[in-house]
Tab-separated table of C-alpha atoms in Angstrom:
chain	number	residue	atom	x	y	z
A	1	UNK	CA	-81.431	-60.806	-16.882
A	2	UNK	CA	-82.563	-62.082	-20.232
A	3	UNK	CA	-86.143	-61.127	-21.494
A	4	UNK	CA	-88.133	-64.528	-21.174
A	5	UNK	CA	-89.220	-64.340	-24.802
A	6	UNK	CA	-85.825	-62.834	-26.603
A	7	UNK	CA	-85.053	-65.790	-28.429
A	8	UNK	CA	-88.912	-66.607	-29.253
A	9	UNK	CA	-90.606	-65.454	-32.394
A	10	UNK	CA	-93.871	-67.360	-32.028
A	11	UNK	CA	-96.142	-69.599	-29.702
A	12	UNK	CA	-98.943	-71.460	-31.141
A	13	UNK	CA	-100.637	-74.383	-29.081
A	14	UNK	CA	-101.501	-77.125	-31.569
A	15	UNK	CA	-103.458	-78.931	-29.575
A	16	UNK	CA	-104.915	-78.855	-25.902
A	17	UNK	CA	-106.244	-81.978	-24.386
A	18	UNK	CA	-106.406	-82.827	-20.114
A	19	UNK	CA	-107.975	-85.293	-17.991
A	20	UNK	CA	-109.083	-83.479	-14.754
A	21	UNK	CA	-108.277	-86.628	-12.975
A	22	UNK	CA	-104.486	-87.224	-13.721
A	23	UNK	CA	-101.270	-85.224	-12.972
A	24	UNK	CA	-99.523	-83.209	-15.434
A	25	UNK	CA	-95.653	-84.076	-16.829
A	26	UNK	CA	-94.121	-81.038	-18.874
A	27	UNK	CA	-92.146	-82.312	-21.878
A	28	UNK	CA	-89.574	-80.541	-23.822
A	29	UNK	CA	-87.715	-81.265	-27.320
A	30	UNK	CA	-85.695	-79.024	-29.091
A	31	UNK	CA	-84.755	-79.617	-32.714
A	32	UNK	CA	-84.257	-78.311	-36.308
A	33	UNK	CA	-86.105	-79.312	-39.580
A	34	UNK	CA	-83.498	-82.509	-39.700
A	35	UNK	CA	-84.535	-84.101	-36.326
A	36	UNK	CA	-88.846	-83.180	-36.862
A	37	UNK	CA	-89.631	-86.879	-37.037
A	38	UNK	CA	-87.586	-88.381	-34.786
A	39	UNK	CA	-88.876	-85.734	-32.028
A	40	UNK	CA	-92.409	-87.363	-33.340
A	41	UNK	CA	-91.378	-91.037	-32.853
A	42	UNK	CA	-89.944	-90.037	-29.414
A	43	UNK	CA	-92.820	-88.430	-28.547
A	44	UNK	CA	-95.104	-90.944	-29.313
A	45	UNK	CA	-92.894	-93.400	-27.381
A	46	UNK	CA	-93.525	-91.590	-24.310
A	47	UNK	CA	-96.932	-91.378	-25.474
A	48	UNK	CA	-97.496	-95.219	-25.802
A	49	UNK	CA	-96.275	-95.535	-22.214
A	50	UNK	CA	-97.544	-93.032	-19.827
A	51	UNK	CA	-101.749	-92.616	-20.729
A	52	UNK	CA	-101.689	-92.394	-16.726
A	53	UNK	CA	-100.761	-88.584	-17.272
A	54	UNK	CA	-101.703	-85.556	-19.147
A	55	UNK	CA	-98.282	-84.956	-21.086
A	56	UNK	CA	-98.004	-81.461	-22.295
A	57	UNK	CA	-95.157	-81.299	-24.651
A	58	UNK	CA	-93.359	-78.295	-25.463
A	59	UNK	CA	-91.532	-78.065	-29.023
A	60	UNK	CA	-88.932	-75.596	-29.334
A	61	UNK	CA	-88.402	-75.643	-33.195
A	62	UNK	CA	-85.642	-74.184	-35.031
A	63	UNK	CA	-86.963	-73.658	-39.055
A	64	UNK	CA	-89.069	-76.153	-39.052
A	65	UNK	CA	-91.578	-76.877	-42.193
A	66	UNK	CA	-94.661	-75.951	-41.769
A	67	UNK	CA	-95.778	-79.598	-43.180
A	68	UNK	CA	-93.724	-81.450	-40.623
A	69	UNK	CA	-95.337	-79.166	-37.739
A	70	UNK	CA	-98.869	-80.240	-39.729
A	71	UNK	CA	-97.824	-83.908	-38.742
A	72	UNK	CA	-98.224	-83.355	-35.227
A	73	UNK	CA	-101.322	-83.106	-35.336
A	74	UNK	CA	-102.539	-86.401	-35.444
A	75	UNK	CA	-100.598	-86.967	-31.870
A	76	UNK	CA	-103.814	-85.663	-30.495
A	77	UNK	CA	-105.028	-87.876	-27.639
A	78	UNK	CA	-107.534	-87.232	-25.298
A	79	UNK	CA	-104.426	-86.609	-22.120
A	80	UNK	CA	-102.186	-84.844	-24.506
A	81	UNK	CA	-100.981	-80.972	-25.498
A	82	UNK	CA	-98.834	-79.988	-28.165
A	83	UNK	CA	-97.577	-76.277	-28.093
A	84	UNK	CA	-94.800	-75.596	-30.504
A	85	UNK	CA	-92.064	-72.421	-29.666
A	86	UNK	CA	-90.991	-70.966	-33.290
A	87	UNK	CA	-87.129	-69.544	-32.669
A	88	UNK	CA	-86.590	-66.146	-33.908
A	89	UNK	CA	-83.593	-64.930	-36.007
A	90	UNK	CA	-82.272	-63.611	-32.682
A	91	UNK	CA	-80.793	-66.976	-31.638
A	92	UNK	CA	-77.615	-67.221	-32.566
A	93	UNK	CA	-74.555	-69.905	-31.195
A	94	UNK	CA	-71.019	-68.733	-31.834
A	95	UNK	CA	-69.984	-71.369	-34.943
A	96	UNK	CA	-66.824	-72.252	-33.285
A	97	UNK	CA	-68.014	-73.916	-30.626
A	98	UNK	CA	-70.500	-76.143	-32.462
A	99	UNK	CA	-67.912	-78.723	-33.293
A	100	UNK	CA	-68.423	-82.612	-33.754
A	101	UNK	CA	-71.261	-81.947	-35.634
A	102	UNK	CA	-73.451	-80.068	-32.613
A	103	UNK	CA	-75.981	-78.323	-33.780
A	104	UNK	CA	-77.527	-75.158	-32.746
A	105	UNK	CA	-80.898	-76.087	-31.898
A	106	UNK	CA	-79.466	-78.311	-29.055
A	107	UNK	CA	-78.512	-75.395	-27.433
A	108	UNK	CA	-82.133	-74.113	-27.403
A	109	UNK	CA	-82.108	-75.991	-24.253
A	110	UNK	CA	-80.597	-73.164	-22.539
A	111	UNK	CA	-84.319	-71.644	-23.185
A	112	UNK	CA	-86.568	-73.824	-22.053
A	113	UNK	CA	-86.606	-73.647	-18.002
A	114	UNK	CA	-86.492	-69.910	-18.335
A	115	UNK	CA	-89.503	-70.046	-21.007
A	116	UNK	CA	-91.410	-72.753	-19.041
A	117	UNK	CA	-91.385	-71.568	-15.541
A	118	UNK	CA	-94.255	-69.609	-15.570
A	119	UNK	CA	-96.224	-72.496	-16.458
A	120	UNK	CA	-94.167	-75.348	-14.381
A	121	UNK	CA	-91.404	-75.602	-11.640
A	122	UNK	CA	-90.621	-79.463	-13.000
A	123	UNK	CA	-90.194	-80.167	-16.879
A	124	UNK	CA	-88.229	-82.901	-18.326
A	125	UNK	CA	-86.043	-82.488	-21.234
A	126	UNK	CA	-85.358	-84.964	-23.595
A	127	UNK	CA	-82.720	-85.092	-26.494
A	128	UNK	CA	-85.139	-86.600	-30.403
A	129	UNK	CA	-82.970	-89.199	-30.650
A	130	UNK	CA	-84.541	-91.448	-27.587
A	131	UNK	CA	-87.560	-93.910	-27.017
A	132	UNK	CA	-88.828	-94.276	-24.053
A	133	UNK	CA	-90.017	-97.732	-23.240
A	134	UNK	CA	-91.728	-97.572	-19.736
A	135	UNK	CA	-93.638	-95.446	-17.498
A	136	UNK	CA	-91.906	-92.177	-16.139
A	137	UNK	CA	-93.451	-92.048	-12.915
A	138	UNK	CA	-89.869	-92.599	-11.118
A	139	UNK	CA	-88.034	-90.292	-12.762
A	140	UNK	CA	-90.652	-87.707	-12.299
A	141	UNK	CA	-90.805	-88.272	-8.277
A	142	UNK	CA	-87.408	-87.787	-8.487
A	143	UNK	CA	-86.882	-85.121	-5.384
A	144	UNK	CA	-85.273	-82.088	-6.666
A	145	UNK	CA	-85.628	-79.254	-3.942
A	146	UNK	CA	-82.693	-78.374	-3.797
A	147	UNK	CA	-80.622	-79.883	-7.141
A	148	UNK	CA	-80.811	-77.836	-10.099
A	149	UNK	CA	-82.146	-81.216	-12.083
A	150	UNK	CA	-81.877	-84.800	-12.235
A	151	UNK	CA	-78.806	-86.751	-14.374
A	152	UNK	CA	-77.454	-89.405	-15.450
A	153	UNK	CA	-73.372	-90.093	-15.404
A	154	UNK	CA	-72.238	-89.902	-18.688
A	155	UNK	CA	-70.136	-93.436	-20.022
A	156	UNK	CA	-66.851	-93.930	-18.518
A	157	UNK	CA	-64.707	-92.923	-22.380
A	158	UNK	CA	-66.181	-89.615	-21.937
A	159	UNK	CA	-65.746	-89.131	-18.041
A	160	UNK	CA	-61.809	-90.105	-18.453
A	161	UNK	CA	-62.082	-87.016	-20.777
A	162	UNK	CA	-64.328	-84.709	-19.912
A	163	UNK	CA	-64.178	-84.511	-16.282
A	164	UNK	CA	-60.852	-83.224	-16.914
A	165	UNK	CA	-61.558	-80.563	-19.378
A	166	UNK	CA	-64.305	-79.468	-17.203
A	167	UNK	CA	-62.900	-79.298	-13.775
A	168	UNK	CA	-65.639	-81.709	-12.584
A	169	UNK	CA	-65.056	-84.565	-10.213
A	170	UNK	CA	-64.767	-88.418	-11.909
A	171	UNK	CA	-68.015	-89.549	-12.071
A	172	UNK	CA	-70.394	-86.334	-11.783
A	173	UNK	CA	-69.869	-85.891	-15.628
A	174	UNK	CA	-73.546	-86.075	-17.027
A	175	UNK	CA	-74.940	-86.870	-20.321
A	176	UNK	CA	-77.047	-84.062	-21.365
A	177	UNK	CA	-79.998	-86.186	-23.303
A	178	UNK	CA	-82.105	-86.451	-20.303
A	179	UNK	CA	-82.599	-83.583	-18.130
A	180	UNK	CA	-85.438	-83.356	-15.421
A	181	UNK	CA	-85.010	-79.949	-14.770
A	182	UNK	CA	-86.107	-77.571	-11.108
A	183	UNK	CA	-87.000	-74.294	-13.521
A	184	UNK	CA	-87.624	-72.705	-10.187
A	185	UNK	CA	-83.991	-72.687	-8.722
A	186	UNK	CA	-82.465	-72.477	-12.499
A	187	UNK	CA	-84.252	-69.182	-12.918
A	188	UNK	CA	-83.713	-68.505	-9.552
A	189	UNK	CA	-79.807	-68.867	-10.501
A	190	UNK	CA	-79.618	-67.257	-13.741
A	191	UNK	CA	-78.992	-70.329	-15.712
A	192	UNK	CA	-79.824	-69.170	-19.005
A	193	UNK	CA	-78.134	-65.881	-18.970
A	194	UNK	CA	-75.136	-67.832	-17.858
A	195	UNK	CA	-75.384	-70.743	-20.383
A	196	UNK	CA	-75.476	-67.849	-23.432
A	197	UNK	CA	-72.529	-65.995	-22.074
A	198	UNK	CA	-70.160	-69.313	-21.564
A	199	UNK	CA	-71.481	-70.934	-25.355
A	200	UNK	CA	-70.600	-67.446	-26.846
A	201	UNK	CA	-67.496	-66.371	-25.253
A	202	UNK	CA	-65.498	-67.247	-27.438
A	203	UNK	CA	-64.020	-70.119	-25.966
A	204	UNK	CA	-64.334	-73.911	-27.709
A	205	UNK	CA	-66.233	-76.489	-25.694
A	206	UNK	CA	-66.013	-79.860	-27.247
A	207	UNK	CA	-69.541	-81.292	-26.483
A	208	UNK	CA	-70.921	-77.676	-26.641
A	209	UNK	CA	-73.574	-77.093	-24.533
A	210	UNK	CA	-73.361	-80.445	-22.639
A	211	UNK	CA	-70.061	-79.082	-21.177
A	212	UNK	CA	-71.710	-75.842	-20.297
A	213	UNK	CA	-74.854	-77.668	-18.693
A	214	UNK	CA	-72.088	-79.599	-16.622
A	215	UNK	CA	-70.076	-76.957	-15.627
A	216	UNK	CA	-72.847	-74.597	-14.456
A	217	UNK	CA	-74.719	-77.453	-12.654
A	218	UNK	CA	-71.696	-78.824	-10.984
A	219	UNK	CA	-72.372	-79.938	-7.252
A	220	UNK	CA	-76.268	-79.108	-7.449
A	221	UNK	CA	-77.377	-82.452	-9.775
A	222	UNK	CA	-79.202	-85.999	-8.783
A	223	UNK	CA	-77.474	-88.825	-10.293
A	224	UNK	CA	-79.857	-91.800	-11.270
A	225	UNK	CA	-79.114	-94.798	-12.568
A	226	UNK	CA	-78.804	-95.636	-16.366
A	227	UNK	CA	-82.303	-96.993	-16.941
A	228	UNK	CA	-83.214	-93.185	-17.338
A	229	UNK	CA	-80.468	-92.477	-20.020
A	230	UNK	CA	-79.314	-95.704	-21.258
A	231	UNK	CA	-76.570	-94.854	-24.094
A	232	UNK	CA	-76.718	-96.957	-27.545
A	233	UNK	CA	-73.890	-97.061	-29.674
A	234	UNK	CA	-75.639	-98.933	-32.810
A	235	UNK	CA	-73.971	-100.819	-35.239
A	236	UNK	CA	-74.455	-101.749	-38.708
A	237	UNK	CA	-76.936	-104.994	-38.802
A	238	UNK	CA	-76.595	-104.587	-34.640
A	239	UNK	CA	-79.493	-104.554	-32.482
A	240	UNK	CA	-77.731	-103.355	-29.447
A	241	UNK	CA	-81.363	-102.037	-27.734
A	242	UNK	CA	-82.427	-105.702	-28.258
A	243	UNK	CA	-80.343	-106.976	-25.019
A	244	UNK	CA	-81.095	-103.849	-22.724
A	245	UNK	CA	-83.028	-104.586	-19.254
A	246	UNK	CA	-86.862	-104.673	-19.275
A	247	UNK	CA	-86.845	-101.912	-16.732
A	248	UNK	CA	-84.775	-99.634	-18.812
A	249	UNK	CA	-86.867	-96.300	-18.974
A	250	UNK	CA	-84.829	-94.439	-21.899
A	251	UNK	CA	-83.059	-95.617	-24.655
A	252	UNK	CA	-80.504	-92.770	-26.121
A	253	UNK	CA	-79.350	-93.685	-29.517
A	254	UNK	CA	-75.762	-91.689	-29.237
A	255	UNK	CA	-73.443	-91.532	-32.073
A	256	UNK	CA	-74.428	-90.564	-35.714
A	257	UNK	CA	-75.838	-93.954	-36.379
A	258	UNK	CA	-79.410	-93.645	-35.732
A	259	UNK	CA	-81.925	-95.738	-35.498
A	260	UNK	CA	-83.822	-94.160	-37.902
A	261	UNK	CA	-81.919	-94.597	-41.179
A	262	UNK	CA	-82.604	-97.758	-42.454
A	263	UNK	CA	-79.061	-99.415	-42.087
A	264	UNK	CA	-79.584	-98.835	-37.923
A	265	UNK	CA	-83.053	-99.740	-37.962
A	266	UNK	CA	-84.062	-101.822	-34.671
A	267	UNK	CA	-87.035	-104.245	-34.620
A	268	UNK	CA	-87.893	-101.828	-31.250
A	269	UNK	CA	-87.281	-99.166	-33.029
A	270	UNK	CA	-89.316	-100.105	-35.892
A	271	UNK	CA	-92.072	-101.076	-33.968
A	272	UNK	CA	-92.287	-97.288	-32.363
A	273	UNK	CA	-92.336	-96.468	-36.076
A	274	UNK	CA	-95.186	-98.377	-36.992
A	275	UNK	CA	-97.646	-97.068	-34.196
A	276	UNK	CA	-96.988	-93.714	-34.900
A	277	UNK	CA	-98.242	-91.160	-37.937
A	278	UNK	CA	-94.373	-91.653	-39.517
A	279	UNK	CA	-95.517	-95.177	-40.163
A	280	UNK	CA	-95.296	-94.886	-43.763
A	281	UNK	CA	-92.838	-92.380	-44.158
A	282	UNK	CA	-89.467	-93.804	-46.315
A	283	UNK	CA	-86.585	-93.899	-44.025
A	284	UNK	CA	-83.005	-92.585	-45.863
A	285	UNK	CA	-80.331	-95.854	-46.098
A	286	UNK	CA	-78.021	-93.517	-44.089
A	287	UNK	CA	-77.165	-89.996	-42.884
A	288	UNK	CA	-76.131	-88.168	-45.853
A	289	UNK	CA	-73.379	-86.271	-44.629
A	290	UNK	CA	-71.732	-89.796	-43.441
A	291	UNK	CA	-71.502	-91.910	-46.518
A	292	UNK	CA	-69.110	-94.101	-44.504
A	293	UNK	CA	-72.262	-95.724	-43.148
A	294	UNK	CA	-72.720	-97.235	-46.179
A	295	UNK	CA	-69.256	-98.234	-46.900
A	296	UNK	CA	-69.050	-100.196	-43.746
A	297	UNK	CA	-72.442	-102.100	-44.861
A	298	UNK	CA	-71.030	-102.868	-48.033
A	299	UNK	CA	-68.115	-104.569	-45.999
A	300	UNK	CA	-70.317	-106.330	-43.322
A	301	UNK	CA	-72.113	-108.112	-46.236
A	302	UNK	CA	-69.059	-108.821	-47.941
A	303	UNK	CA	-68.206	-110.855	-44.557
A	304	UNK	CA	-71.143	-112.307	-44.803
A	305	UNK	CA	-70.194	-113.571	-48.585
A	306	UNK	CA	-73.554	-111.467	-50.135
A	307	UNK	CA	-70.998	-110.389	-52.728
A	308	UNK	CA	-73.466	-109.001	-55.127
A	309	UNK	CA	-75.396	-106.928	-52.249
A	310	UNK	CA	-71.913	-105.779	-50.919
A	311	UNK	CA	-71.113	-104.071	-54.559
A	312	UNK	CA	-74.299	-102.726	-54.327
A	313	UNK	CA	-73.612	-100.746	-52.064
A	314	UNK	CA	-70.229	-99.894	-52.491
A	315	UNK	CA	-71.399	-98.036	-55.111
A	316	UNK	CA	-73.806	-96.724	-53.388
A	317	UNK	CA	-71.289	-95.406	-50.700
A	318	UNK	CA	-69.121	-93.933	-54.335
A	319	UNK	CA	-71.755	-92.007	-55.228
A	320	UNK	CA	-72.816	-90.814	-51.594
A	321	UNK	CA	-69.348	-89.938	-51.422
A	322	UNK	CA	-68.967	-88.178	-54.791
A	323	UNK	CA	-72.302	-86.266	-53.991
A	324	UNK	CA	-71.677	-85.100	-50.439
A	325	UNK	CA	-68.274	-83.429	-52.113
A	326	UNK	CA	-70.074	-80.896	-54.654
């Protein structure tokens, strides 16, 4: 059995703020110095849309600045905690299993049932890159007795594939971004211990610790609809979260073209921006390891017969380029 704290250097509570007269929701995010505001905007999205609760959120961060864990601060509300998990050097994620651009931190989610079960048997996980745009209270009734957590069926591309790989029946592939997790029966089960040993055994799992999630839970998972974990492919100059259903819960922006770089922005996106304390912070025009982003703008205006703005950016997307290579 792992030691609760192994992978745990530091817990500081931020902030601690409760309404004796609502219920509690547990809220985790993991994430790295790369994905600190986007956890913020998400945050404040679920914020902006559940004041019915006290929302404890639970930040497991992975070198994070110690200005961007400043900014968190002013998410104080009168129904809200902040307590913020500082990794220690002891984490560690075999390298070759981290491909298509996985990171490490999102396999801190491996952690957080085994961390947060002595303070709740229910805590919902969400990936940064996600807004949530109503009230939780169905997800979070969800019954989970005797399921290890509560899904949602990954899109049908990556069921033709992954079920497959994974030895899992069509359809009971799950996207990892939304997890409402029973830390009760995962500790009960060994889940973490188990997670670490598949993710460093040597073996290459192309969606990382999504695959591992899915293989471990297999059989013992609630499927929900896709209101809960709506997946958004954006586009450049797209507003694909513009045509989603008004009872869509959570929007997850998949792919590396996120809403947050300013040639994905959304007007609902934007608008999550504005209310938060990232309202003023300068967005990047794209991810910098992908100056293809860029290039594809250039040739989207070009359709559009902006000539000028389209060599603009071309060279924008030469330099990018050029840069990204040194």
């Amino acid at each position: 059995m792992l030691a609760e704290n192994l992978f745990i250097s530091k817990i500081t509570t931020l902030f601690s703020h409760t309404i004796k007269s609502q219920e509690t929701v547990h809220v985790a995010f993991c994430f790295d110095d790369n994905y600190a505001m986007p956890a913020g905007i998400a945050m404040s999205s679920v914020m902006i849309n559940n004041s019915d609760k006290n929302l404890v959120f639970h930040l497991f961060v992975n070198s994070v600045s110690d200005v961007k864990i400043q900014k968190f601060h002013q998410l104080s509300e009168k129904n809200t905690t902040i307590i913020c998990y500082e990794v220690s050097d002891e984490f560690s994620i075999n390298p070759d299993t981290l491909v298509l651009h996985v990171s490490a931190s999102t396999c801190l989610r491996f952690v957080v049932p085994q961390i947060l079960n002595k303070v709740t048997s229910r805590v919902l996980y969400l990936d940064c890159d996600i807004l949530c745009t109503n009230n939780l209270n169905q997800l979070i009734n969800t019954d989970l007795s005797d399921k290890y957590a509560a899904v949602v069926p990954d899109v049908d591309k990556t069921q033709e594939k992954q079920c497959s790989a994974c030895d899992i029946p069509y359809g009971e592939y799950f996207n990892a971004g939304m997890i409402y997790i029973n830390t009760d029966m995962w500790v009960d089960n060994n889940l973490t211990e188990k997670a670490f040993a598949m993710i460093n055994s040597g073996k290459v799992y192309k969606f990382a610790d999504q695959d591992v999630l899915n293989i471990l839970m297999q059989g013992k998972t609630q499927f929900l609809p896709r209101i809960f974990n709506q997946l958004i492919s954006l586009t450049v100059g797209g507003k694909e979260d513009s045509v989603l259903s008004d009872d869509t819960v959570i929007i997850h922006y998949v792919t590396g073209n996120k809403p947050w770089y300013q040639l994905y922005l959304t007007s609902l996106y934007q608008r999550y921006i504005a209310t938060s304390p990232w309202a003023n912070q300068k967005l990047l025009l794209a991810n910098e390891n992908a100056p293809s982003t860029t290039r594809r703008y250039a040739k989207l205006l070009a359709s559009q017969k902006k000539y000028f703005s389209a060599c603009k950016y071309y060279l924008l997307y030469l330099k990018h380029k050029a840069f990204k290579k040194r």
